[in-house]
Amino acid sequence: MMDEKKDYFVYTDKMTVGYNGEPLIRDIEIRLKKGEILTLIGPNGAGKSTILKSITRQLTLIAGTVYIDRQSIREMTEKDTAKKMAVVLTERIRPELMTCEDVVNTGRYPYTGRLGILSEEDHQKVQEAMKLVHAEELADCDFSEISDGQRQRILLARAICQEPEIIILDEPTSFLDIRHKLELLTILKDMVRQRNVAVIMSLHELDLAQKISDQVICVHGNKIERYGAPEEIFTSDYIKTLYGVTKGSYNADFGCLELEPARGEPEVFVIAGNGSGIPVFRKLQRKGIPFAAGVLHENDIDCQVAKALAVEVVTEKAFCEISDSTLDRARALMHRCKKVVCCLKEYGTINEKNRLLQEEAEKNGNCV
């Protein structure tokens, strides 16, 4: 088993983490190759940050060992560790009288002499890192006065110019807007591919974790509950269990959350398909109006959202023409509703019978 672990760049052997000698999570087995991203997910307080801080030696291990490039971190000097590992944590550092460029400069200190004097090459690497995270304009700004999102980009630049072989990040996207979330994760992915860096991080954004991770660790109930590829982890039922979701739902196919549907007898029947109904479904849900939908094919994008938000949904098998019996069920459900909303403008062979529903609703004068 130990020989197998040595095939990995980062691995742990029965790592147990906690505080003040009290174990929180026992026997953690992490295995990560260079060029891979490992993401920790799980509820707040489960121990994700504790695991990361223990790997980075900010917390003392209760038991077990962390190996980087086959060497125990206990045996590595701080300078050697800094050349192998860069860390970006959520704690807000407050350096006195330091510009953003000064903070990024500290990423080069493992490579300088005792006086910490940066060479021309060091300064060039700092500039390249700041450019990579789109932070050149922040160079002369007081680090303590910039926004949380800007601070996160500066700390990432510091980690990049450190030229590590592994980067540890704790919720790196927490303070970033949509643009900078995507940019940061793109930068990490490029570093993984182009520089063969290993990445371990925690994320709260499940949709992003699902898209960027090579491996996922689920921390739950003071243990590692699951460890595997995103395809194995991100199922609708398991994510609900992992986070104890009791209100609303999680859609693993879309990687998104949906609020609870409005309850009661459906008041509106929505004729939809091919994504045309989703805006209407969500608008009715926001207004607290219970609705039904149909006829939707089981492989239709509208069907996924309708099942989460509608009181009732009439479905047909994928790629099949709507049958007479399915049409009758939809017609009966439509007649129970006060209004009908038709989102479709065109009909194909397999959903032609939805046109009959629209024509009937128009004839009855309740199609809006």
Short mmCIF file of N, CA and C in Angstrom, two decimals, residues 111-188:
data_model
loop_
_atom_site.label_atom_id
_atom_site.label_comp_id
_atom_site.label_asym_id
_atom_site.label_seq_id
_atom_site.Cartn_x
_atom_site.Cartn_y
_atom_site.Cartn_z
N TYR A 111 13.27 32.29 -2.48
CA TYR A 111 14.35 32.19 -3.46
C TYR A 111 15.42 33.27 -3.26
N THR A 112 15.24 34.15 -2.28
CA THR A 112 16.20 35.23 -2.06
C THR A 112 17.19 34.85 -0.96
N GLY A 113 18.20 35.69 -0.79
CA GLY A 113 19.17 35.46 0.29
C GLY A 113 18.60 35.93 1.62
N ARG A 114 19.48 36.00 2.62
CA ARG A 114 19.04 36.36 3.97
C ARG A 114 18.45 37.76 4.05
N LEU A 115 18.91 38.66 3.19
CA LEU A 115 18.41 40.03 3.23
C LEU A 115 17.09 40.20 2.49
N GLY A 116 16.66 39.18 1.80
CA GLY A 116 15.38 39.25 1.11
C GLY A 116 15.36 40.23 -0.04
N ILE A 117 16.48 40.44 -0.68
CA ILE A 117 16.54 41.39 -1.79
C ILE A 117 16.16 40.69 -3.09
N LEU A 118 15.18 41.24 -3.78
CA LEU A 118 14.69 40.65 -5.02
C LEU A 118 15.58 41.02 -6.20
N SER A 119 15.84 40.05 -7.04
CA SER A 119 16.62 40.28 -8.25
C SER A 119 15.71 40.80 -9.36
N GLU A 120 16.30 41.16 -10.48
CA GLU A 120 15.52 41.60 -11.63
C GLU A 120 14.59 40.49 -12.09
N GLU A 121 15.06 39.25 -12.04
CA GLU A 121 14.22 38.10 -12.43
C GLU A 121 13.05 37.96 -11.47
N ASP A 122 13.31 38.15 -10.17
CA ASP A 122 12.22 38.08 -9.18
C ASP A 122 11.15 39.13 -9.48
N HIS A 123 11.57 40.36 -9.74
CA HIS A 123 10.61 41.43 -10.03
C HIS A 123 9.81 41.11 -11.29
N GLN A 124 10.44 40.48 -12.26
CA GLN A 124 9.75 40.12 -13.49
C GLN A 124 8.67 39.07 -13.21
N LYS A 125 8.99 38.10 -12.37
CA LYS A 125 8.01 37.07 -12.03
C LYS A 125 6.85 37.66 -11.25
N VAL A 126 7.11 38.65 -10.41
CA VAL A 126 6.04 39.34 -9.69
C VAL A 126 5.11 40.05 -10.66
N GLN A 127 5.69 40.76 -11.63
CA GLN A 127 4.88 41.47 -12.62
C GLN A 127 4.05 40.50 -13.45
N GLU A 128 4.65 39.38 -13.81
CA GLU A 128 3.92 38.37 -14.60
C GLU A 128 2.75 37.81 -13.82
N ALA A 129 2.96 37.56 -12.53
CA ALA A 129 1.88 37.01 -11.69
C ALA A 129 0.75 38.01 -11.53
N MET A 130 1.07 39.28 -11.33
CA MET A 130 0.03 40.29 -11.17
C MET A 130 -0.74 40.50 -12.47
N LYS A 131 -0.04 40.39 -13.58
CA LYS A 131 -0.72 40.51 -14.88
C LYS A 131 -1.65 39.34 -15.10
N LEU A 132 -1.22 38.16 -14.67
CA LEU A 132 -2.01 36.95 -14.87
C LEU A 132 -3.36 37.03 -14.15
N VAL A 133 -3.39 37.69 -12.99
CA VAL A 133 -4.64 37.81 -12.23
C VAL A 133 -5.32 39.17 -12.45
N HIS A 134 -4.85 39.90 -13.45
CA HIS A 134 -5.43 41.20 -13.82
C HIS A 134 -5.41 42.17 -12.63
N ALA A 135 -4.24 42.28 -12.01
CA ALA A 135 -4.11 43.15 -10.83
C ALA A 135 -2.99 44.17 -10.99
N GLU A 136 -2.55 44.43 -12.24
CA GLU A 136 -1.45 45.38 -12.43
C GLU A 136 -1.79 46.76 -11.87
N GLU A 137 -3.07 47.16 -12.03
CA GLU A 137 -3.45 48.51 -11.60
C GLU A 137 -3.46 48.67 -10.08
N LEU A 138 -3.37 47.54 -9.36
CA LEU A 138 -3.39 47.58 -7.90
C LEU A 138 -1.98 47.66 -7.29
N ALA A 139 -0.97 47.64 -8.11
CA ALA A 139 0.41 47.51 -7.63
C ALA A 139 0.75 48.49 -6.52
N ASP A 140 0.38 49.76 -6.68
CA ASP A 140 0.76 50.79 -5.70
C ASP A 140 -0.31 51.05 -4.64
N CYS A 141 -1.39 50.29 -4.67
CA CYS A 141 -2.47 50.50 -3.70
C CYS A 141 -2.09 49.90 -2.35
N ASP A 142 -2.58 50.54 -1.29
CA ASP A 142 -2.40 50.01 0.07
C ASP A 142 -3.19 48.72 0.20
N PHE A 143 -2.52 47.62 0.51
CA PHE A 143 -3.19 46.31 0.56
C PHE A 143 -4.33 46.31 1.56
N SER A 144 -4.21 47.06 2.64
CA SER A 144 -5.24 47.05 3.68
C SER A 144 -6.49 47.83 3.28
N GLU A 145 -6.43 48.55 2.15
CA GLU A 145 -7.56 49.39 1.76
C GLU A 145 -8.30 48.88 0.53
N ILE A 146 -7.88 47.77 -0.05
CA ILE A 146 -8.56 47.26 -1.23
C ILE A 146 -9.70 46.33 -0.82
N SER A 147 -10.56 45.98 -1.77
CA SER A 147 -11.73 45.15 -1.47
C SER A 147 -11.31 43.70 -1.23
N ASP A 148 -12.25 42.92 -0.68
CA ASP A 148 -11.97 41.51 -0.42
C ASP A 148 -11.65 40.77 -1.71
N GLY A 149 -12.39 41.07 -2.78
CA GLY A 149 -12.15 40.41 -4.05
C GLY A 149 -10.78 40.74 -4.61
N GLN A 150 -10.39 42.02 -4.52
CA GLN A 150 -9.06 42.42 -4.99
C GLN A 150 -7.98 41.78 -4.15
N ARG A 151 -8.22 41.69 -2.85
CA ARG A 151 -7.24 41.07 -1.94
C ARG A 151 -7.02 39.61 -2.31
N GLN A 152 -8.11 38.94 -2.67
CA GLN A 152 -7.99 37.53 -3.04
C GLN A 152 -7.14 37.36 -4.29
N ARG A 153 -7.27 38.27 -5.24
CA ARG A 153 -6.47 38.20 -6.47
C ARG A 153 -4.99 38.46 -6.18
N ILE A 154 -4.72 39.39 -5.26
CA ILE A 154 -3.33 39.69 -4.90
C ILE A 154 -2.69 38.47 -4.21
N LEU A 155 -3.42 37.84 -3.33
CA LEU A 155 -2.88 36.67 -2.63
C LEU A 155 -2.65 35.51 -3.60
N LEU A 156 -3.51 35.40 -4.62
CA LEU A 156 -3.29 34.38 -5.64
C LEU A 156 -2.03 34.71 -6.45
N ALA A 157 -1.84 36.00 -6.76
CA ALA A 157 -0.63 36.40 -7.48
C ALA A 157 0.61 36.07 -6.67
N ARG A 158 0.54 36.30 -5.35
CA ARG A 158 1.67 35.95 -4.49
C ARG A 158 1.97 34.45 -4.56
N ALA A 159 0.92 33.64 -4.57
CA ALA A 159 1.10 32.20 -4.65
C ALA A 159 1.69 31.79 -5.99
N ILE A 160 1.24 32.43 -7.07
CA ILE A 160 1.71 32.08 -8.41
C ILE A 160 3.20 32.38 -8.56
N CYS A 161 3.63 33.57 -8.11
CA CYS A 161 5.04 33.94 -8.30
C CYS A 161 5.96 33.15 -7.36
N GLN A 162 5.38 32.42 -6.44
CA GLN A 162 6.15 31.53 -5.58
C GLN A 162 6.61 30.29 -6.35
N GLU A 163 6.00 30.06 -7.53
CA GLU A 163 6.33 28.93 -8.40
C GLU A 163 6.24 27.59 -7.65
N PRO A 164 5.11 27.34 -7.01
CA PRO A 164 4.98 26.11 -6.22
C PRO A 164 4.66 24.91 -7.11
N GLU A 165 4.77 23.74 -6.53
CA GLU A 165 4.34 22.52 -7.19
C GLU A 165 2.95 22.11 -6.72
N ILE A 166 2.51 22.68 -5.61
CA ILE A 166 1.15 22.46 -5.11
C ILE A 166 0.63 23.77 -4.52
N ILE A 167 -0.62 24.07 -4.78
CA ILE A 167 -1.26 25.25 -4.20
C ILE A 167 -2.44 24.79 -3.35
N ILE A 168 -2.51 25.31 -2.13
CA ILE A 168 -3.61 25.01 -1.21
C ILE A 168 -4.47 26.28 -1.09
N LEU A 169 -5.76 26.17 -1.35
CA LEU A 169 -6.64 27.33 -1.29
C LEU A 169 -7.89 26.99 -0.47
N ASP A 170 -8.25 27.90 0.43
CA ASP A 170 -9.45 27.73 1.26
C ASP A 170 -10.51 28.72 0.78
N GLU A 171 -11.53 28.20 0.14
CA GLU A 171 -12.63 29.03 -0.38
C GLU A 171 -12.11 30.23 -1.18
N PRO A 172 -11.34 30.00 -2.22
CA PRO A 172 -10.71 31.11 -2.94
C PRO A 172 -11.68 32.01 -3.69
N THR A 173 -12.90 31.54 -3.94
CA THR A 173 -13.86 32.33 -4.71
C THR A 173 -14.88 33.08 -3.84
N SER A 174 -14.72 32.99 -2.52
CA SER A 174 -15.77 33.50 -1.62
C SER A 174 -16.07 34.98 -1.81
N PHE A 175 -15.07 35.82 -2.05
CA PHE A 175 -15.28 37.26 -2.11
C PHE A 175 -15.27 37.81 -3.53
N LEU A 176 -15.35 36.92 -4.51
CA LEU A 176 -15.20 37.35 -5.89
C LEU A 176 -16.55 37.44 -6.60
N ASP A 177 -16.65 38.39 -7.53
CA ASP A 177 -17.84 38.45 -8.38
C ASP A 177 -17.73 37.37 -9.45
N ILE A 178 -18.79 37.26 -10.28
CA ILE A 178 -18.85 36.15 -11.24
C ILE A 178 -17.65 36.15 -12.17
N ARG A 179 -17.31 37.34 -12.69
CA ARG A 179 -16.18 37.43 -13.63
C ARG A 179 -14.90 36.92 -13.00
N HIS A 180 -14.62 37.38 -11.79
CA HIS A 180 -13.34 37.03 -11.18
C HIS A 180 -13.33 35.60 -10.63
N LYS A 181 -14.51 35.06 -10.27
CA LYS A 181 -14.57 33.63 -9.93
C LYS A 181 -14.09 32.80 -11.12
N LEU A 182 -14.67 33.08 -12.29
CA LEU A 182 -14.33 32.30 -13.48
C LEU A 182 -12.88 32.51 -13.88
N GLU A 183 -12.39 33.74 -13.76
CA GLU A 183 -11.00 34.02 -14.11
C GLU A 183 -10.05 33.27 -13.18
N LEU A 184 -10.34 33.30 -11.87
CA LEU A 184 -9.47 32.63 -10.91
C LEU A 184 -9.40 31.13 -11.19
N LEU A 185 -10.56 30.51 -11.40
CA LEU A 185 -10.57 29.07 -11.63
C LEU A 185 -9.93 28.72 -12.97
N THR A 186 -10.08 29.60 -13.96
CA THR A 186 -9.41 29.38 -15.24
C THR A 186 -7.90 29.44 -15.08
N ILE A 187 -7.43 30.39 -14.28
CA ILE A 187 -5.99 30.49 -14.00
C ILE A 187 -5.48 29.21 -13.34
N LEU A 188 -6.23 28.73 -12.35
CA LEU A 188 -5.82 27.49 -11.67
C LEU A 188 -5.79 26.32 -12.64
#
